[in-house]
C-alpha cells in the first residue's frame, strides 16, 4: 500500500501570503491519480484539484497544484480568511485501494 | 442540483450491524463510481470502499475487508454500506461521494453528502 505523507502538519499564515503544502508518496505514482481537497470544520470535503494540477469546477485560480513521481504540492496564492481549514491529498488506486494523506491544517493569523 | 444525502447512522452497541444509505439526485447516477469515506472524531479522512457504476467492481481498504459491504441500486439511485460486527473504532462520520475514473485518469470526488454519524458504544 502506498502511503501519502503531508507536511507541514500545521501552517499559520496571514491573509495575502502564499501557502505551500506538500504531499509525498512512499512510491512513485501517476500524477493523474492525485487530488487535493479542502475541509472546513463541520463540513464535507471540497474537491480543489485533480490530476495533480487541474482545478475543479468553481475553484479560483489562487489554487494551483503541481508535482510528479513521489512529490506533489498545493500552492495557495493571496490567502483569504475563508481558506482556513484542513487540506488533504488523495491517491486513487485500483489495487490496492487508494488513500488520503493525514492532512495539513491551515490557520489564518 | 447534484446532491447526495446519507442516512442510517446512529448509536449502536459493539457487535451490532448498520446499513448506511446514500440517496443521489440531479445527475446520472449509474455513470459514476460511488464511494464511502469516513472520518473519526478529530481525525483525517479514511477511504472505506468504492463501487463502479455498473456494480460489477468493488474495492475496499485492507482494514475494511470482511465486515464492510458496499452495494448500489441504480434504478433507485442509491448507494449502501453494510457494516457488521461494529467496533468502537468504527465511530465516525460516514460520507458518500461520487467520482469518475478511467484506466488512466481519476477526476476526484466532486460531489459529497453531508455525512451520517455512526457511534459504536455500549
CSV table of C-alpha atoms in Angstrom, one decimal:
chain,number,residue,atom,x,y,z
A,1,UNK,CA,0.0,0.0,0.0
A,2,UNK,CA,1.3,3.4,-0.9
A,3,UNK,CA,1.3,5.9,2.0
A,4,UNK,CA,0.8,9.6,1.5
A,5,UNK,CA,2.6,11.9,4.0
A,6,UNK,CA,1.6,15.5,4.1
A,7,UNK,CA,3.7,18.4,5.5
A,8,UNK,CA,3.7,20.5,7.4
A,9,UNK,CA,1.2,19.3,9.9
A,10,UNK,CA,0.1,22.9,10.6
A,11,UNK,CA,0.7,26.1,8.8
A,12,UNK,CA,-0.1,29.6,10.2
A,13,UNK,CA,-0.1,32.4,7.7
A,14,UNK,CA,-1.6,35.8,7.3
A,15,UNK,CA,-4.1,36.9,4.6
A,16,UNK,CA,-2.4,37.8,1.4
A,17,UNK,CA,0.5,35.4,2.0
A,18,UNK,CA,1.2,32.3,0.0
A,19,UNK,CA,0.8,28.7,1.3
A,20,UNK,CA,2.8,25.8,0.1
A,21,UNK,CA,1.5,22.3,1.1
A,22,UNK,CA,3.4,19.1,0.4
A,23,UNK,CA,2.2,15.6,-0.2
A,24,UNK,CA,4.8,12.8,-0.6
A,25,UNK,CA,4.0,9.3,-1.7
A,26,UNK,CA,6.0,6.3,-0.5
A,27,UNK,CA,6.3,5.1,-4.1
A,28,UNK,CA,6.2,6.8,-7.5
A,29,UNK,CA,2.6,7.3,-8.6
A,30,UNK,CA,0.8,8.6,-11.7
A,31,UNK,CA,0.1,12.3,-11.3
A,32,UNK,CA,-3.2,11.5,-13.0
A,33,UNK,CA,-4.4,9.9,-9.8
A,34,UNK,CA,-3.6,12.7,-7.3
A,35,UNK,CA,-6.3,15.0,-6.0
A,36,UNK,CA,-6.5,17.7,-3.3
A,37,UNK,CA,-9.4,18.6,-1.0
A,38,UNK,CA,-10.2,21.4,1.4
A,39,UNK,CA,-12.4,20.7,4.5
A,40,UNK,CA,-13.7,23.3,6.9
A,41,UNK,CA,-15.0,22.4,10.4
A,42,UNK,CA,-18.3,20.6,10.3
A,43,UNK,CA,-18.4,20.4,6.5
A,44,UNK,CA,-17.7,17.7,3.9
A,45,UNK,CA,-14.5,18.0,2.0
A,46,UNK,CA,-14.5,20.0,-1.2
A,47,UNK,CA,-12.5,19.0,-4.3
A,48,UNK,CA,-9.9,21.5,-5.3
A,49,UNK,CA,-7.5,19.8,-7.7
A,50,UNK,CA,-7.5,16.5,-9.7
A,51,UNK,CA,-4.9,15.1,-11.9
A,52,UNK,CA,-2.3,16.8,-9.7
A,53,UNK,CA,-2.8,20.2,-11.4
A,54,UNK,CA,-6.3,20.6,-12.9
A,55,UNK,CA,-8.6,22.9,-10.9
A,56,UNK,CA,-12.1,21.5,-10.2
A,57,UNK,CA,-15.2,23.5,-11.3
A,58,UNK,CA,-15.5,26.8,-9.5
A,59,UNK,CA,-12.1,26.7,-7.8
A,60,UNK,CA,-10.4,30.1,-8.1
A,61,UNK,CA,-7.0,30.3,-9.8
A,62,UNK,CA,-5.4,31.2,-6.5
A,63,UNK,CA,-5.2,27.5,-6.0
A,64,UNK,CA,-2.7,25.5,-8.1
A,65,UNK,CA,-1.3,22.0,-8.0
A,66,UNK,CA,2.0,20.6,-9.3
A,67,UNK,CA,4.3,17.7,-8.9
A,68,UNK,CA,5.0,14.2,-10.3
A,69,UNK,CA,6.6,10.9,-9.1
A,70,UNK,CA,6.5,11.0,-5.4
A,71,UNK,CA,6.2,14.7,-4.6
A,72,UNK,CA,3.1,16.9,-5.1
A,73,UNK,CA,2.4,20.4,-4.0
A,74,UNK,CA,-0.7,22.5,-3.5
A,75,UNK,CA,0.0,26.2,-3.6
A,76,UNK,CA,-2.5,28.8,-2.5
A,77,UNK,CA,-1.7,32.4,-3.5
A,78,UNK,CA,-3.0,35.5,-1.9
A,79,UNK,CA,-4.6,33.7,1.1
A,80,UNK,CA,-8.1,34.7,2.1
A,81,UNK,CA,-9.7,34.2,5.5
A,82,UNK,CA,-12.0,31.6,4.1
A,83,UNK,CA,-9.0,29.4,3.2
A,84,UNK,CA,-8.6,28.2,6.8
A,85,UNK,CA,-9.3,24.5,7.5
A,86,UNK,CA,-7.6,21.2,6.6
A,87,UNK,CA,-6.2,20.2,3.2
A,88,UNK,CA,-6.0,16.6,2.2
A,89,UNK,CA,-4.2,15.0,-0.7
A,90,UNK,CA,-5.6,11.7,-2.2
A,91,UNK,CA,-4.3,8.9,-4.3
A,92,UNK,CA,-6.6,6.8,-6.4
A,93,UNK,CA,-5.7,3.2,-7.0
A,94,UNK,CA,-7.4,0.2,-8.4
A,95,UNK,CA,-5.4,-2.3,-6.3
A,96,UNK,CA,-4.7,-1.9,-3.5
A,97,UNK,CA,-7.3,0.7,-2.5
A,98,UNK,CA,-6.2,4.4,-2.7
A,99,UNK,CA,-5.8,6.6,0.3
A,100,UNK,CA,-5.7,10.1,1.8
A,101,UNK,CA,-2.8,11.9,3.4
A,102,UNK,CA,-3.2,12.7,7.1
A,103,UNK,CA,-3.9,16.4,6.3
A,104,UNK,CA,-2.4,19.8,6.7
A,105,UNK,CA,-4.2,22.3,8.9
A,106,UNK,CA,-4.1,25.9,7.7
A,107,UNK,CA,-4.6,28.6,10.3
A,108,UNK,CA,-5.1,32.1,9.2
A,109,UNK,CA,-3.4,34.7,11.5
B,1,UNK,CA,-28.8,20.4,-8.4
B,2,UNK,CA,-26.5,17.5,-7.9
B,3,UNK,CA,-26.9,16.1,-4.4
B,4,UNK,CA,-26.1,13.2,-2.1
B,5,UNK,CA,-27.9,12.6,1.1
B,6,UNK,CA,-26.8,10.0,3.6
B,7,UNK,CA,-28.9,8.3,6.3
B,8,UNK,CA,-28.9,5.3,8.6
B,9,UNK,CA,-26.3,6.4,11.1
B,10,UNK,CA,-26.9,6.2,14.9
B,11,UNK,CA,-25.8,4.7,18.2
B,12,UNK,CA,-25.0,1.0,18.0
B,13,UNK,CA,-23.6,-1.4,20.5
B,14,UNK,CA,-20.3,-3.2,19.8
B,15,UNK,CA,-21.0,-6.3,17.7
B,16,UNK,CA,-24.1,-4.8,16.1
B,17,UNK,CA,-24.8,-4.0,12.5
B,18,UNK,CA,-25.8,-1.0,10.5
B,19,UNK,CA,-26.8,-0.3,6.9
B,20,UNK,CA,-26.0,3.2,5.7
B,21,UNK,CA,-27.8,4.7,2.7
B,22,UNK,CA,-26.9,7.5,0.3
B,23,UNK,CA,-29.6,8.9,-2.0
B,24,UNK,CA,-28.5,10.6,-5.2
B,25,UNK,CA,-30.3,13.2,-7.2
B,26,UNK,CA,-29.7,15.6,-10.0
B,27,UNK,CA,-27.3,13.5,-12.0
B,28,UNK,CA,-27.0,10.3,-13.9
B,29,UNK,CA,-26.2,8.0,-11.0
B,30,UNK,CA,-25.1,5.0,-13.0
B,31,UNK,CA,-22.4,7.0,-14.9
B,32,UNK,CA,-20.3,7.4,-11.7
B,33,UNK,CA,-18.3,5.4,-9.3
B,34,UNK,CA,-19.6,5.9,-5.8
B,35,UNK,CA,-17.5,5.8,-2.6
B,36,UNK,CA,-17.7,5.8,1.1
B,37,UNK,CA,-15.2,7.8,3.1
B,38,UNK,CA,-15.2,8.0,6.9
B,39,UNK,CA,-13.8,10.5,9.4
B,40,UNK,CA,-13.3,9.6,13.0
B,41,UNK,CA,-13.8,12.4,15.5
B,42,UNK,CA,-10.9,14.9,15.2
B,43,UNK,CA,-9.1,12.7,12.6
B,44,UNK,CA,-8.4,12.7,8.9
B,45,UNK,CA,-10.3,11.1,6.0
B,46,UNK,CA,-10.3,7.4,5.5
B,47,UNK,CA,-11.4,5.9,2.2
B,48,UNK,CA,-13.6,2.9,3.0
B,49,UNK,CA,-14.8,1.5,-0.3
B,50,UNK,CA,-15.9,2.2,-3.8
B,51,UNK,CA,-18.1,0.6,-6.4
B,52,UNK,CA,-18.2,1.1,-10.2
B,53,UNK,CA,-21.3,2.4,-11.9
B,54,UNK,CA,-22.2,-1.0,-13.5
B,55,UNK,CA,-22.0,-2.6,-9.9
B,56,UNK,CA,-19.6,-5.2,-11.2
B,57,UNK,CA,-16.5,-4.0,-9.4
B,58,UNK,CA,-15.9,-3.1,-5.8
B,59,UNK,CA,-12.9,-2.2,-3.8
B,60,UNK,CA,-12.2,-2.0,-0.1
B,61,UNK,CA,-9.5,-0.6,2.1
B,62,UNK,CA,-7.5,-3.6,3.5
B,63,UNK,CA,-8.6,-2.9,7.0
B,64,UNK,CA,-12.3,-2.9,5.9
B,65,UNK,CA,-12.4,-6.2,4.1
B,66,UNK,CA,-14.8,-8.7,5.7
B,67,UNK,CA,-17.0,-6.5,7.8
B,68,UNK,CA,-18.0,-3.9,5.2
B,69,UNK,CA,-20.1,-4.5,2.1
B,70,UNK,CA,-20.8,-1.8,-0.5
B,71,UNK,CA,-23.7,-2.0,-2.9
B,72,UNK,CA,-25.8,0.2,-5.1
B,73,UNK,CA,-29.2,0.2,-6.7
B,74,UNK,CA,-29.0,2.2,-9.9
B,75,UNK,CA,-32.7,2.1,-10.5
B,76,UNK,CA,-33.4,3.9,-7.2
B,77,UNK,CA,-30.2,6.0,-7.4
B,78,UNK,CA,-29.0,4.7,-4.1
B,79,UNK,CA,-25.7,3.6,-2.5
B,80,UNK,CA,-25.4,1.4,0.5
B,81,UNK,CA,-22.8,0.4,3.1
B,82,UNK,CA,-23.5,-2.6,5.3
B,83,UNK,CA,-21.2,-2.7,8.4
B,84,UNK,CA,-21.2,-5.8,10.5
B,85,UNK,CA,-19.7,-6.6,13.9
B,86,UNK,CA,-19.3,-2.9,14.7
B,87,UNK,CA,-16.3,-1.9,16.8
B,88,UNK,CA,-15.6,1.3,18.8
B,89,UNK,CA,-13.1,2.3,16.2
B,90,UNK,CA,-15.8,2.4,13.5
B,91,UNK,CA,-17.2,5.5,15.3
B,92,UNK,CA,-17.0,8.2,12.6
B,93,UNK,CA,-18.9,10.4,10.2
B,94,UNK,CA,-19.5,8.4,7.0
B,95,UNK,CA,-19.6,10.4,3.8
B,96,UNK,CA,-20.7,9.2,0.4
B,97,UNK,CA,-19.1,10.8,-2.6
B,98,UNK,CA,-19.1,10.3,-6.4
B,99,UNK,CA,-16.2,10.2,-8.8
B,100,UNK,CA,-15.3,9.5,-12.4
B,101,UNK,CA,-12.3,7.3,-13.3
B,102,UNK,CA,-10.9,5.7,-16.3
B,103,UNK,CA,-7.9,3.3,-16.7
B,104,UNK,CA,-5.6,6.3,-16.8
B,105,UNK,CA,-7.4,9.2,-15.0
B,106,UNK,CA,-9.1,10.0,-11.8
B,107,UNK,CA,-11.2,13.1,-11.7
B,108,UNK,CA,-11.6,13.5,-8.0
B,109,UNK,CA,-14.6,13.2,-5.7
B,110,UNK,CA,-16.5,16.2,-6.8
B,111,UNK,CA,-19.9,15.8,-5.0
B,112,UNK,CA,-20.1,14.8,-1.4
B,113,UNK,CA,-23.0,14.2,1.0
B,114,UNK,CA,-23.2,16.0,4.4
B,115,UNK,CA,-22.4,12.7,6.2
B,116,UNK,CA,-24.1,10.5,8.7
B,117,UNK,CA,-22.7,9.8,12.1
B,118,UNK,CA,-22.1,6.3,13.4
B,119,UNK,CA,-21.3,5.9,17.1
B,120,UNK,CA,-20.4,2.5,18.5
B,121,UNK,CA,-20.6,2.3,22.2
B,122,UNK,CA,-22.1,0.1,24.9
